[in-house]
Short mmCIF file of C-alpha atoms (C1' of nucleotides) in Angstrom, two decimals:
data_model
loop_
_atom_site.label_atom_id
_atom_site.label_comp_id
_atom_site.label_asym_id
_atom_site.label_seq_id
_atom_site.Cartn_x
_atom_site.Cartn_y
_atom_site.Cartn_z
CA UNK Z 21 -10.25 -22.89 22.17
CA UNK Z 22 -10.70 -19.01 20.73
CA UNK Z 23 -9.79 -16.73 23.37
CA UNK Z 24 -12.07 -14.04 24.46
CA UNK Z 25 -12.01 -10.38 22.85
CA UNK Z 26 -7.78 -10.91 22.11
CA UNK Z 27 -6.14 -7.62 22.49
CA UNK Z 28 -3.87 -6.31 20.06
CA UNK Z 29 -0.93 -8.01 19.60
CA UNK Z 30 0.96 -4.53 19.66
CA UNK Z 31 -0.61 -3.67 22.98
CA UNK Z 32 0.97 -6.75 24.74
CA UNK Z 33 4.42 -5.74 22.83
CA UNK Z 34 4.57 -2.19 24.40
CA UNK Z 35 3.11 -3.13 27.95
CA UNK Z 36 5.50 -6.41 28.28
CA UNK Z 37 8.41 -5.52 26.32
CA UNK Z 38 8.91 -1.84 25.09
CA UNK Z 39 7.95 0.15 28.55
CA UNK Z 40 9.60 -2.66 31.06
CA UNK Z 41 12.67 -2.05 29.51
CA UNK Z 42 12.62 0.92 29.57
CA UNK Z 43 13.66 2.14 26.09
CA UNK Z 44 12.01 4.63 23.45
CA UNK Z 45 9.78 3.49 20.23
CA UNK Z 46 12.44 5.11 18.10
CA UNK Z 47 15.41 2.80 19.73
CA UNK Z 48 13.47 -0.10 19.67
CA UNK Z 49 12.56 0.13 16.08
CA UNK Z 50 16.66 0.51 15.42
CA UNK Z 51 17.13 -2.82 17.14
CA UNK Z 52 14.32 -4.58 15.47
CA UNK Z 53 15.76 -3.44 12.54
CA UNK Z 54 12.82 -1.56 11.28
CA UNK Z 55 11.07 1.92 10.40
CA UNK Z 56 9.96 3.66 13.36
CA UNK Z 57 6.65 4.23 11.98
CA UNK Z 58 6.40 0.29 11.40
CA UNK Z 59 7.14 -0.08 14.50
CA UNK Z 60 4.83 2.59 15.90
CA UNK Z 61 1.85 1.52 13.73
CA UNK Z 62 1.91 -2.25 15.47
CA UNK Z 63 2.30 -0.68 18.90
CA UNK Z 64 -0.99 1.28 18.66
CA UNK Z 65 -2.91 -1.55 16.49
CA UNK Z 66 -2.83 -0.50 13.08
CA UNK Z 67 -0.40 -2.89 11.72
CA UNK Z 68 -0.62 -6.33 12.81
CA UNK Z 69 2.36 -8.63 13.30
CA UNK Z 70 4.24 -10.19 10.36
CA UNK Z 71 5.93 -13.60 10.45
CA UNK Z 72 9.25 -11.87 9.65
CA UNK Z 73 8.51 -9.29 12.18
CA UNK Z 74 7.50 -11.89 14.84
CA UNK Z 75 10.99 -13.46 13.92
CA UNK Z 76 12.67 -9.83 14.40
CA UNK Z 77 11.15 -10.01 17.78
CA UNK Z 78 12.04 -13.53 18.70
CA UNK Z 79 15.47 -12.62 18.55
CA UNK Z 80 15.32 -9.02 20.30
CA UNK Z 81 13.47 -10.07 23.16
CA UNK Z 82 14.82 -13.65 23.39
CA UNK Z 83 11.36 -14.96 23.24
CA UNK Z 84 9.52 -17.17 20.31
CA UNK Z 85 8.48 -15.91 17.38
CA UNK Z 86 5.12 -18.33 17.58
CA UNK Z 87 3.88 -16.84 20.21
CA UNK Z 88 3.94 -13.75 18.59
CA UNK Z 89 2.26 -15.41 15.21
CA UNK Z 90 -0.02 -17.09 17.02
CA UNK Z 91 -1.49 -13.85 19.20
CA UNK Z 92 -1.67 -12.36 15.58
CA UNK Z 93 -3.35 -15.61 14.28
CA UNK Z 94 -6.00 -15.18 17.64
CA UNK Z 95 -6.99 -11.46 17.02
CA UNK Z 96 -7.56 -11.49 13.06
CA UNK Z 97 -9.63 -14.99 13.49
CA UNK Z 98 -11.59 -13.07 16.28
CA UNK Z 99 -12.40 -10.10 14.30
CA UNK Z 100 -13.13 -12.87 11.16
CA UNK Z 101 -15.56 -14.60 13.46
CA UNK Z 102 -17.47 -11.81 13.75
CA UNK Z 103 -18.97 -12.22 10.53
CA UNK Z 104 -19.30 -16.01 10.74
CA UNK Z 105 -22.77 -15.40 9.95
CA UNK Z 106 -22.52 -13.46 6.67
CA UNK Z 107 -20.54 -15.76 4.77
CA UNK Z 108 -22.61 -18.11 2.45
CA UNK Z 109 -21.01 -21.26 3.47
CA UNK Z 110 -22.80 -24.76 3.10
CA UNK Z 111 -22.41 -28.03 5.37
CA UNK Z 112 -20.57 -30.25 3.45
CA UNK Z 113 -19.30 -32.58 6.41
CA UNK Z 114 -21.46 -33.71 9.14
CA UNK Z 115 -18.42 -35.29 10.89
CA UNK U 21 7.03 -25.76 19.87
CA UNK U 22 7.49 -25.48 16.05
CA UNK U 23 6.89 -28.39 13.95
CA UNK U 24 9.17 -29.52 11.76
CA UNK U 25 8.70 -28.94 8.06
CA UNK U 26 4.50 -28.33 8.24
CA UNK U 27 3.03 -29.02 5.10
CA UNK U 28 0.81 -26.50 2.97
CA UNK U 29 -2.30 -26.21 4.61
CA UNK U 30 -3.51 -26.86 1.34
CA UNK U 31 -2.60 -29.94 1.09
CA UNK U 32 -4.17 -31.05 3.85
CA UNK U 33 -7.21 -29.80 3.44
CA UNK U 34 -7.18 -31.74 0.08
CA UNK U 35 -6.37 -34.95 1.62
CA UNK U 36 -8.18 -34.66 4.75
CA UNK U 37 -11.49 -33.04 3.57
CA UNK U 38 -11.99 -32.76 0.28
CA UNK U 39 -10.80 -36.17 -1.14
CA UNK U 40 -12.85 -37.92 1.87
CA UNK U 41 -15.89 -36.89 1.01
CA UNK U 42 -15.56 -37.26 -2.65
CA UNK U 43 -16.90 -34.15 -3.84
CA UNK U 44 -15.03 -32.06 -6.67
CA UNK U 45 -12.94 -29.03 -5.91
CA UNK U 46 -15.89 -27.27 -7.87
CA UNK U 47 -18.39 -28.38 -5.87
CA UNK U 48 -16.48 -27.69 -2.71
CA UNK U 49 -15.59 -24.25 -4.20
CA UNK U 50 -19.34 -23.57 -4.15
CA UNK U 51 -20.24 -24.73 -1.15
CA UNK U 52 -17.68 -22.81 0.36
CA UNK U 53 -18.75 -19.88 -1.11
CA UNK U 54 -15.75 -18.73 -2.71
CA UNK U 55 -14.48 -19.10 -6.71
CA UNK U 56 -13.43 -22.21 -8.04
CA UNK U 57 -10.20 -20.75 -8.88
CA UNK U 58 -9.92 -19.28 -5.29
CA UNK U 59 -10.14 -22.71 -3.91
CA UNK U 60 -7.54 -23.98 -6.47
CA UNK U 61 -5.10 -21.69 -5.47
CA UNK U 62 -5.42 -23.01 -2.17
CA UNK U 63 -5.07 -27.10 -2.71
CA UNK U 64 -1.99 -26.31 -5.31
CA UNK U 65 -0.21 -24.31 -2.35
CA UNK U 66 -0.22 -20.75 -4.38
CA UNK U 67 -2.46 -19.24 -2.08
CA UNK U 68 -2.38 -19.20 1.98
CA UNK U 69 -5.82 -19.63 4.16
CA UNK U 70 -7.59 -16.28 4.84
CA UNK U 71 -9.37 -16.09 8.46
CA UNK U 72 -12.30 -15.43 6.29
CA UNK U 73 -11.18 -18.40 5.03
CA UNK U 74 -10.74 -20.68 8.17
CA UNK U 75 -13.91 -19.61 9.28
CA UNK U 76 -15.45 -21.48 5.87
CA UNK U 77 -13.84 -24.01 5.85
CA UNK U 78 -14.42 -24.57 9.82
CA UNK U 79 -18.47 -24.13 8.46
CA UNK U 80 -18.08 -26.15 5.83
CA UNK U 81 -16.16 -29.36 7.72
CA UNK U 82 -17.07 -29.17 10.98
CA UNK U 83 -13.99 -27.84 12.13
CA UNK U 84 -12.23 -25.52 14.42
CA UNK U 85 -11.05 -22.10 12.55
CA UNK U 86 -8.59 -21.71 15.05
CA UNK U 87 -7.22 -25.24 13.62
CA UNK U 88 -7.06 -23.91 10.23
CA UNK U 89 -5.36 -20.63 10.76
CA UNK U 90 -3.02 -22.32 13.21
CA UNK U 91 -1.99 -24.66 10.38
CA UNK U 92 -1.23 -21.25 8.24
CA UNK U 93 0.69 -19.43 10.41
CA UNK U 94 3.29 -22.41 11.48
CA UNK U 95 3.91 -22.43 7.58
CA UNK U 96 4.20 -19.42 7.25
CA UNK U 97 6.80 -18.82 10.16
CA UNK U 98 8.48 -21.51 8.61
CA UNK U 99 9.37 -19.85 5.89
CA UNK U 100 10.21 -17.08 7.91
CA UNK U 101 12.43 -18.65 10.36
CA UNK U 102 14.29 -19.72 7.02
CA UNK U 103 15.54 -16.13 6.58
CA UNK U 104 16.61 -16.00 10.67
CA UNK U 105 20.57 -15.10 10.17
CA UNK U 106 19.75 -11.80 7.62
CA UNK U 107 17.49 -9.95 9.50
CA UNK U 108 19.25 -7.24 11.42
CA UNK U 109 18.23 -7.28 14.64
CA UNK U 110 19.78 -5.95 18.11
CA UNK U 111 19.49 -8.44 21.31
CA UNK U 112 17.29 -5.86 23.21
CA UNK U 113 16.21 -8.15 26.49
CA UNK U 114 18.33 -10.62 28.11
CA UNK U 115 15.67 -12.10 29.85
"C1'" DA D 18 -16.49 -40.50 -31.05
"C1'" DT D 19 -19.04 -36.66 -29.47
"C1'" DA D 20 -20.62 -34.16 -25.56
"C1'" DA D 21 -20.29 -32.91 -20.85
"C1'" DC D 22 -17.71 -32.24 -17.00
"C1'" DC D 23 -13.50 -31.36 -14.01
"C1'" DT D 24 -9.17 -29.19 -13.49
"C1'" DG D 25 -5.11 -26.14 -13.40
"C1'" DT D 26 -3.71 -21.97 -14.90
"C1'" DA D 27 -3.07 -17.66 -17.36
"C1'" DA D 28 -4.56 -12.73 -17.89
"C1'" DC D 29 -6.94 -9.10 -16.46
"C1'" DG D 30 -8.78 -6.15 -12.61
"C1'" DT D 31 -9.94 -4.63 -7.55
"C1'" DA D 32 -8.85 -4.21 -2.78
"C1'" DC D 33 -6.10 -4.42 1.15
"C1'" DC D 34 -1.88 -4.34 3.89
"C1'" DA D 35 3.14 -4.30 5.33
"C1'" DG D 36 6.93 -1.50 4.84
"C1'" DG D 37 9.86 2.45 3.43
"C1'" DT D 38 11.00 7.62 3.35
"C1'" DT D 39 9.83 12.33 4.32
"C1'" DT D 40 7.45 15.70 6.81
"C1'" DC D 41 4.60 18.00 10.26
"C1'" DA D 42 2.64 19.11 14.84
"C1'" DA D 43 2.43 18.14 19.55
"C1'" DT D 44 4.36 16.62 23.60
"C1'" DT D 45 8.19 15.40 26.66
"C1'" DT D 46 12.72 15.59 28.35
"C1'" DT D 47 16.99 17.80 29.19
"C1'" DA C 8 14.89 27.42 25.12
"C1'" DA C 9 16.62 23.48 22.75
"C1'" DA C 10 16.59 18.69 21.76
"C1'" DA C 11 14.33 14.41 21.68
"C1'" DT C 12 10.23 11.61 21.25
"C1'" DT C 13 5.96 10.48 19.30
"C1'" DG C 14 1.77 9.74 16.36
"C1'" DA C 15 0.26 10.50 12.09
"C1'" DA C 16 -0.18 12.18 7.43
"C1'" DA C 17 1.09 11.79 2.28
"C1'" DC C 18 3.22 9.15 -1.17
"C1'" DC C 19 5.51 5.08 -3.11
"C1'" DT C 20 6.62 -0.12 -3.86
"C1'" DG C 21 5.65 -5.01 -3.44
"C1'" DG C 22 2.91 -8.78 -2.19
"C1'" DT C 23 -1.44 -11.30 -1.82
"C1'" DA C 24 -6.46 -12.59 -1.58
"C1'" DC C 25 -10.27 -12.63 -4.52
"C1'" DG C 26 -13.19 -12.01 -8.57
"C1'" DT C 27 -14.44 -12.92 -13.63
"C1'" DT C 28 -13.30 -14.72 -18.06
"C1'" DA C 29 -10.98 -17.79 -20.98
"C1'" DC C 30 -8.20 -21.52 -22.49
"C1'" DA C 31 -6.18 -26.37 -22.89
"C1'" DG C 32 -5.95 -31.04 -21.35
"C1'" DG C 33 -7.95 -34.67 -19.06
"C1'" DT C 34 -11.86 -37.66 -17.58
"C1'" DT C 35 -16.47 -39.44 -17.74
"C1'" DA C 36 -20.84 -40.25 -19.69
"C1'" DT C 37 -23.80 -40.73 -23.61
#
DNA sequence: ATAACCTGTAACGTACCAGGTTTCAATTTT
DNA sequence: AAAATTGAAACCTGGTACGTTACAGGTTAT
């Protein structure tokens, strides 16, 4: 099932992992291995999350990296959903 | 939990939908909305699914998009899990 | 066999996005 | 006051989705 109005996948990355710690964008982005403006441009949603990056996070925040793909996956099929309607699609299946 | 060697989402939209229904990739193509060649690229595994895409094709078949784009993004991590050991990345979180 | 169709693919272009470095201005911390 | 932190801009590179056009090889129908 599609969640409901998915927040940014950056947003969940600062609130549960960036500020709990306790540590700056700019150290952060060292450990990740990263720019700090790559860094800084997922944390305030304009960048989404890449599979590599969700892999660089995996490992710095000992979590997995699909649930990190997959929150991606959520918010860009929400915002593609929104124009379910203007795509010129036909039934081919009735299945 | 990540499945094991996922196939090209491609591949199974070929087998699953497409072949079924015994309609031509050109056909399908149209119905779809998109170029022939678009839809090529997709079956041969030179092109990932869009979530423009997904949303089609969940149009189109019947389907979930969420199903689609899922499919996508465990090949894709995949890949990137492959390349695991040369990213250079800090353990940040012990948790 | 000739014509029509289906297919993959190449070549060209457009658009978008992730990521990098450098730089600036504003804010925060020390 | 001085140093650190931050968001964001400009500029570049590389990758990819998508389009049209065109070609060559295969299949099917006439």
């Amino acid at each position: 099932m599609l969640m409901h109005n998915p927040p940014h996948p950056g947003e969940v990355l600062k609130e549960l992992c960036i500020e709990p710690l306790g540590i700056t964008v700019t150290d952060a982005a060292k450990g990740l291995g990263v720019s700090r403006k790559t860094l800084s441009r997922i944390l305030n949603g304009k960048a989404g999350i890449s599979p590599e990056m969700a892999v660089r996070l995996s490992i710095a925040f000992n979590t997995s990296s699909e649930s990190w793909l997959n929150q991606q996956s959520q918010y860009d099929l929400w915002q593609a959903e929104k124009h379910r309607n203007e795509l010129h699609v036909t039934q081919l299946s009735v299945a």
